[in-house]
Amino acid sequence: MSHSSELIATDIEGYLKVHENKDLLRFLTCGNVDDGKSTLIGRLLYDSKLIYEDQMAAIEKDSQKFNTTDEAFDLALLVDGLQSEREQGITIDVAYRYFSTDKRKFIIADTPGHEQYTRNMVTGASTCELAIVMVDARHGIQTQTRRHSYICSLLGIKHIIVAINKMDLMDYSQEVYQKIKADYREMAKNFNIDDIRFVPISALNGDNVVNPSEAMDWYPGATLMKLLETVKVDQDKDTEHMRFPVQYVNRPNLNFRGFCGTLASGLVQVGDEVTALPSGKQSRINLFTPSMVNWKRHVQVKQSLSR
């Protein structure tokens, strides 16, 4: 059991005191299906000694039950909680996990890689400051790699860590790593991302996740955990340029059309002019409503005033 776990068990107030002044980083894992997103999160927690013994026992039992990997235990099961996810070995919903180190607190959103679950990926990314884009070293840049990177850019996420995973299956080749790195940089020229970093990893074996890899001594950079602990996100808030990614169009009747989502940056008020992309059409904000309950109340008030 880790020091943090022991402190929680013996002195919860002391644990909260230790962590109350730490910076909080919200990040997500994204990328193409089967690139190892859930396994990476499991490895982060496991190598940081942030998994309880009863959790490990449950994971070992479920690994034998669902037989999703050839390993003794499947670290991805720490975040793949739905029955259908465990049976199929995929991520469908967004799974959130909280953990902390001596330097920082973290909230992770593990998002699905399948195209049909892209909306869930957007939901998970909407509150994040950093994205770990997973790339399978065997396949390189894929369609969902491009799509998820573009969505992160659209949402105003300014920090990207490209984790080139499954390097063990490519004999830890430096040439493979450098080619994927060059391909991603070329693709990212079209995106508005200020900070892109690269790290070659094996989530399954733990190379360069929390601990440095002996098999990739040619890599001079920091481990993934070190990057997460040291990235600076304090100055990222943009209060000037309004960005509102639309996640859903709400049209309960013919007289109302609302656009649902999270305000990614900027300030906005009723009457402001907005431009919809990619069409370029302009409109004006007429009403804010956090829920349909408030919309119905707004209609009732408007009807009362018109009598």
Short mmCIF file of C-alpha atoms in Angstrom, two decimals:
data_model
loop_
_atom_site.label_atom_id
_atom_site.label_comp_id
_atom_site.label_asym_id
_atom_site.label_seq_id
_atom_site.Cartn_x
_atom_site.Cartn_y
_atom_site.Cartn_z
CA MET A 1 0.00 0.00 0.00
CA SER A 2 1.32 3.47 -0.84
CA HIS A 3 2.05 6.26 1.64
CA SER A 4 -1.07 8.11 0.43
CA SER A 5 -3.22 5.04 0.97
CA GLU A 6 -1.87 4.57 4.50
CA LEU A 7 -2.53 8.22 5.30
CA ILE A 8 -6.12 7.97 4.06
CA ALA A 9 -6.69 4.92 6.24
CA THR A 10 -5.26 6.48 9.41
CA ASP A 11 -5.88 10.23 9.13
CA ILE A 12 -8.31 11.48 6.49
CA GLU A 13 -8.03 15.10 7.70
CA GLY A 14 -4.26 14.90 7.46
CA TYR A 15 -4.54 13.52 3.94
CA LEU A 16 -6.83 16.37 2.85
CA LYS A 17 -4.49 18.91 4.48
CA VAL A 18 -1.53 17.57 2.52
CA HIS A 19 -3.32 17.84 -0.82
CA GLU A 20 -5.48 20.96 -0.46
CA ASN A 21 -2.92 23.41 -1.87
CA LYS A 22 -1.68 21.28 -4.77
CA ASP A 23 -2.39 22.26 -8.36
CA LEU A 24 -5.08 20.24 -10.11
CA LEU A 25 -4.54 19.06 -13.69
CA ARG A 26 -7.46 17.67 -15.69
CA PHE A 27 -6.40 15.55 -18.63
CA LEU A 28 -7.79 12.89 -20.94
CA THR A 29 -6.50 9.94 -22.88
CA CYS A 30 -7.70 9.75 -26.49
CA GLY A 31 -6.78 8.35 -29.87
CA ASN A 32 -7.66 5.42 -32.08
CA VAL A 33 -9.37 2.28 -30.79
CA ASP A 34 -7.06 -0.30 -29.17
CA ASP A 35 -4.13 2.10 -28.87
CA GLY A 36 -3.91 1.33 -25.14
CA LYS A 37 -5.65 4.27 -23.44
CA SER A 38 -7.24 2.35 -20.55
CA THR A 39 -4.14 0.22 -20.02
CA LEU A 40 -2.04 3.39 -19.76
CA ILE A 41 -4.23 4.79 -16.98
CA GLY A 42 -4.09 1.48 -15.17
CA ARG A 43 -0.30 1.50 -15.47
CA LEU A 44 -0.08 5.08 -14.16
CA LEU A 45 -2.07 4.10 -11.08
CA TYR A 46 -0.30 0.77 -10.60
CA ASP A 47 3.27 2.04 -10.87
CA SER A 48 2.41 5.03 -8.67
CA LYS A 49 1.26 2.54 -6.01
CA LEU A 50 -2.22 4.05 -5.94
CA ILE A 51 -4.21 0.81 -6.19
CA TYR A 52 -5.54 -0.89 -3.09
CA GLU A 53 -4.95 -4.59 -2.47
CA ASP A 54 -8.66 -5.40 -2.72
CA GLN A 55 -8.79 -3.59 -6.08
CA MET A 56 -5.89 -5.67 -7.37
CA ALA A 57 -7.58 -8.86 -6.19
CA ALA A 58 -10.77 -7.87 -8.01
CA ILE A 59 -8.85 -7.01 -11.19
CA GLU A 60 -7.03 -10.36 -11.15
CA LYS A 61 -10.35 -12.16 -10.73
CA ASP A 62 -12.02 -10.19 -13.53
CA SER A 63 -9.00 -10.69 -15.81
CA GLN A 64 -9.47 -14.45 -15.55
CA LYS A 65 -13.24 -14.11 -15.99
CA PHE A 66 -13.20 -11.95 -19.11
CA ASN A 67 -9.83 -13.16 -20.50
CA THR A 68 -9.22 -9.86 -22.33
CA THR A 69 -5.43 -10.26 -22.33
CA ASP A 70 -2.83 -12.99 -21.91
CA GLU A 71 -1.45 -11.25 -18.82
CA ALA A 72 -2.11 -12.26 -15.20
CA PHE A 73 -4.16 -9.11 -14.77
CA ASP A 74 -5.58 -6.57 -17.23
CA LEU A 75 -4.84 -3.04 -16.02
CA ALA A 76 -7.47 -1.62 -18.39
CA LEU A 77 -10.19 -3.13 -16.19
CA LEU A 78 -9.43 -0.46 -13.58
CA VAL A 79 -11.26 2.06 -15.76
CA ASP A 80 -13.42 -0.11 -18.05
CA GLY A 81 -16.28 -0.52 -15.60
CA LEU A 82 -19.28 -1.35 -17.79
CA GLN A 83 -20.12 -5.03 -18.29
CA SER A 84 -20.11 -4.63 -22.09
CA GLU A 85 -16.72 -2.89 -21.93
CA ARG A 86 -15.16 -5.73 -19.99
CA GLU A 87 -16.66 -8.42 -22.19
CA GLN A 88 -15.54 -6.75 -25.43
CA GLY A 89 -12.27 -5.30 -24.13
CA ILE A 90 -13.18 -1.78 -25.31
CA THR A 91 -14.10 1.59 -23.81
CA ILE A 92 -17.62 2.91 -24.49
CA ASP A 93 -18.40 5.48 -21.82
CA VAL A 94 -16.11 8.12 -20.30
CA ALA A 95 -14.44 6.87 -17.11
CA TYR A 96 -12.99 9.32 -14.60
CA ARG A 97 -10.26 8.58 -12.08
CA TYR A 98 -8.68 10.80 -9.44
CA PHE A 99 -5.15 10.41 -8.12
CA SER A 100 -2.36 12.54 -6.73
CA THR A 101 1.41 12.53 -6.42
CA ASP A 102 3.71 14.55 -4.19
CA LYS A 103 3.64 17.38 -6.75
CA ARG A 104 0.12 17.53 -8.20
CA LYS A 105 -3.48 16.32 -8.16
CA PHE A 106 -5.02 14.79 -11.28
CA ILE A 107 -8.42 14.01 -12.72
CA ILE A 108 -8.21 11.65 -15.70
CA ALA A 109 -10.92 11.16 -18.31
CA ASP A 110 -10.51 7.88 -20.19
CA THR A 111 -12.39 8.33 -23.47
CA PRO A 112 -13.45 5.80 -26.13
CA GLY A 113 -11.62 5.42 -29.43
CA HIS A 114 -14.42 4.06 -31.60
CA GLU A 115 -15.84 6.50 -34.14
CA GLN A 116 -19.45 5.93 -33.02
CA TYR A 117 -18.56 7.04 -29.48
CA THR A 118 -16.87 10.30 -30.52
CA ARG A 119 -19.56 12.32 -28.71
CA ASN A 120 -18.45 10.68 -25.45
CA MET A 121 -14.87 11.67 -26.23
CA VAL A 122 -15.96 15.30 -26.67
CA THR A 123 -17.76 15.18 -23.33
CA GLY A 124 -14.64 13.90 -21.59
CA ALA A 125 -12.39 16.46 -23.27
CA SER A 126 -14.62 19.47 -22.62
CA THR A 127 -13.19 20.21 -19.15
CA CYS A 128 -9.58 19.13 -19.74
CA GLU A 129 -6.41 21.21 -19.93
CA LEU A 130 -4.17 18.54 -21.44
CA ALA A 131 -4.65 15.54 -23.72
CA ILE A 132 -2.59 12.39 -24.01
CA VAL A 133 -3.01 11.29 -27.62
CA MET A 134 -2.21 7.60 -27.88
CA VAL A 135 -0.60 6.22 -31.05
CA ASP A 136 0.01 2.52 -31.69
CA ALA A 137 3.63 2.20 -32.80
CA ARG A 138 2.63 -0.57 -35.23
CA HIS A 139 0.10 1.51 -37.14
CA GLY A 140 1.12 5.17 -36.72
CA ILE A 141 -1.34 8.04 -37.28
CA GLN A 142 -4.91 6.79 -37.82
CA THR A 143 -8.25 8.45 -38.61
CA GLN A 144 -9.28 8.77 -34.97
CA THR A 145 -5.84 10.13 -34.10
CA ARG A 146 -6.49 13.02 -36.48
CA ARG A 147 -10.11 13.47 -35.41
CA HIS A 148 -9.37 13.49 -31.68
CA SER A 149 -6.41 15.84 -32.13
CA TYR A 150 -8.62 18.23 -34.09
CA ILE A 151 -11.34 18.08 -31.42
CA CYS A 152 -8.78 18.87 -28.72
CA SER A 153 -7.64 21.88 -30.74
CA LEU A 154 -11.24 22.99 -31.28
CA LEU A 155 -11.93 22.76 -27.54
CA GLY A 156 -8.94 24.97 -26.78
CA ILE A 157 -6.73 22.30 -25.21
CA LYS A 158 -3.26 23.80 -25.52
CA HIS A 159 -1.11 20.93 -24.27
CA ILE A 160 -0.76 17.61 -26.10
CA ILE A 161 1.42 14.68 -25.10
CA VAL A 162 1.70 12.18 -27.93
CA ALA A 163 2.33 8.82 -26.25
CA ILE A 164 3.67 6.41 -28.87
CA ASN A 165 2.59 3.14 -27.29
CA LYS A 166 3.40 -0.55 -27.79
CA MET A 167 7.04 0.20 -28.52
CA ASP A 168 7.82 -3.28 -27.15
CA LEU A 169 6.09 -4.76 -30.22
CA MET A 170 8.43 -2.78 -32.48
CA ASP A 171 11.62 -3.82 -30.65
CA TYR A 172 11.78 -0.35 -29.07
CA SER A 173 12.87 1.08 -32.43
CA GLN A 174 14.06 4.68 -32.38
CA GLU A 175 13.39 4.94 -36.13
CA VAL A 176 9.72 4.01 -35.66
CA TYR A 177 9.39 6.61 -32.90
CA GLN A 178 11.03 9.36 -34.97
CA LYS A 179 8.86 8.65 -38.03
CA ILE A 180 5.59 8.80 -36.07
CA LYS A 181 6.82 11.95 -34.33
CA ALA A 182 7.53 13.61 -37.70
CA ASP A 183 4.16 12.47 -39.12
CA TYR A 184 2.26 13.92 -36.18
CA ARG A 185 4.10 17.24 -36.31
CA GLU A 186 3.25 17.53 -40.00
CA MET A 187 -0.43 16.81 -39.28
CA ALA A 188 -0.50 19.21 -36.31
CA LYS A 189 0.50 22.18 -38.48
CA ASN A 190 -3.22 22.55 -39.22
CA PHE A 191 -4.17 22.69 -35.53
CA ASN A 192 -3.94 25.51 -33.02
CA ILE A 193 -1.95 23.66 -30.36
CA ASP A 194 0.82 25.54 -28.59
CA ASP A 195 2.62 22.75 -26.77
CA ILE A 196 3.18 19.26 -28.25
CA ARG A 197 5.48 16.74 -26.60
CA PHE A 198 6.33 13.15 -27.46
CA VAL A 199 7.21 10.13 -25.36
CA PRO A 200 7.77 6.51 -26.46
CA ILE A 201 6.12 4.09 -24.04
CA SER A 202 4.91 0.58 -23.40
CA ALA A 203 1.83 0.85 -21.20
CA LEU A 204 1.73 -2.92 -20.82
CA ASN A 205 5.31 -3.21 -19.53
CA GLY A 206 5.57 0.24 -17.94
CA ASP A 207 8.39 1.65 -20.08
CA ASN A 208 8.63 5.45 -19.69
CA VAL A 209 5.23 5.68 -17.99
CA VAL A 210 6.26 6.30 -14.39
CA ASN A 211 9.75 4.81 -14.50
CA PRO A 212 12.43 5.37 -17.20
CA SER A 213 12.87 2.61 -19.76
CA GLU A 214 16.14 0.69 -19.89
CA ALA A 215 15.15 -0.63 -23.31
CA MET A 216 14.88 2.90 -24.75
CA ASP A 217 18.02 4.54 -23.40
CA TRP A 218 18.18 6.47 -26.70
CA TYR A 219 15.23 8.59 -25.49
CA PRO A 220 16.61 11.59 -23.53
CA GLY A 221 13.31 13.09 -22.38
CA ALA A 222 11.14 12.81 -19.29
CA THR A 223 8.75 10.01 -18.46
CA LEU A 224 5.04 10.51 -19.01
CA MET A 225 4.42 11.03 -15.29
CA LYS A 226 7.20 13.61 -15.11
CA LEU A 227 5.62 15.54 -17.99
CA LEU A 228 2.22 15.47 -16.29
CA GLU A 229 3.71 16.75 -13.05
CA THR A 230 5.63 19.63 -14.60
CA VAL A 231 3.49 20.99 -17.47
CA LYS A 232 2.43 24.59 -16.78
CA VAL A 233 -1.25 25.35 -17.42
CA ASP A 234 -1.76 28.44 -15.23
CA GLN A 235 -1.78 30.95 -18.10
CA ASP A 236 -4.05 29.01 -20.45
CA LYS A 237 -7.36 30.65 -19.59
CA ASP A 238 -8.64 32.78 -22.46
CA THR A 239 -11.19 35.42 -21.44
CA GLU A 240 -11.08 37.30 -24.75
CA HIS A 241 -11.92 34.85 -27.54
CA MET A 242 -15.26 33.07 -27.14
CA ARG A 243 -15.27 29.39 -28.14
CA PHE A 244 -18.38 27.25 -27.66
CA PRO A 245 -18.14 23.71 -29.11
CA VAL A 246 -21.69 22.52 -29.84
CA GLN A 247 -22.30 19.02 -28.52
CA TYR A 248 -26.05 18.81 -29.07
CA VAL A 249 -28.83 20.76 -30.81
CA ASN A 250 -31.92 20.97 -28.59
CA ARG A 251 -35.20 21.52 -30.44
CA PRO A 252 -38.20 20.54 -28.25
CA ASN A 253 -40.66 22.43 -30.47
CA LEU A 254 -40.81 24.51 -33.66
CA ASN A 255 -40.37 27.79 -31.76
CA PHE A 256 -37.07 26.99 -30.07
CA ARG A 257 -33.64 25.83 -31.13
CA GLY A 258 -30.92 25.71 -28.51
CA PHE A 259 -27.27 24.73 -28.74
CA CYS A 260 -25.82 22.73 -25.86
CA GLY A 261 -22.20 22.53 -24.82
CA THR A 262 -19.51 23.90 -22.52
CA LEU A 263 -18.03 27.38 -22.93
CA ALA A 264 -14.40 26.52 -23.68
CA SER A 265 -13.04 30.07 -23.48
CA GLY A 266 -13.98 33.73 -23.43
CA LEU A 267 -16.91 35.67 -22.02
CA VAL A 268 -20.36 35.93 -23.58
CA GLN A 269 -23.64 37.74 -22.96
CA VAL A 270 -27.08 38.07 -24.53
CA GLY A 271 -26.91 40.15 -27.71
CA ASP A 272 -23.37 39.16 -28.68
CA GLU A 273 -22.77 38.29 -32.32
CA VAL A 274 -21.37 34.81 -32.96
CA THR A 275 -20.02 33.01 -36.01
CA ALA A 276 -20.75 29.32 -36.61
CA LEU A 277 -17.96 27.24 -38.11
CA PRO A 278 -17.27 25.83 -40.61
CA SER A 279 -20.20 27.50 -42.43
CA GLY A 280 -19.21 31.03 -41.37
CA LYS A 281 -22.85 32.01 -40.79
CA GLN A 282 -23.43 34.74 -38.22
CA SER A 283 -26.14 34.99 -35.60
CA ARG A 284 -26.89 36.68 -32.29
CA ILE A 285 -27.29 35.19 -28.82
CA ASN A 286 -30.90 35.46 -27.67
CA LEU A 287 -31.09 33.46 -24.44
CA PHE A 288 -29.05 31.50 -21.90
CA THR A 289 -30.67 28.53 -20.19
CA PRO A 290 -28.81 25.89 -18.16
CA SER A 291 -31.64 23.38 -18.53
CA MET A 292 -34.98 22.72 -20.18
CA VAL A 293 -36.63 23.43 -16.82
CA ASN A 294 -35.41 27.01 -17.03
CA TRP A 295 -36.46 27.21 -20.69
CA LYS A 296 -40.04 26.23 -19.78
CA ARG A 297 -40.02 28.79 -16.97
CA HIS A 298 -38.79 31.43 -19.44
CA VAL A 299 -41.68 30.62 -21.80
CA GLN A 300 -44.20 30.84 -18.95
CA VAL A 301 -42.87 34.24 -17.85
CA LYS A 302 -42.88 35.52 -21.42
CA GLN A 303 -46.49 34.37 -21.91
CA SER A 304 -47.56 36.01 -18.63
CA LEU A 305 -46.00 39.32 -19.63
CA SER A 306 -47.74 39.28 -23.02
CA ARG A 307 -51.24 38.97 -21.54
#
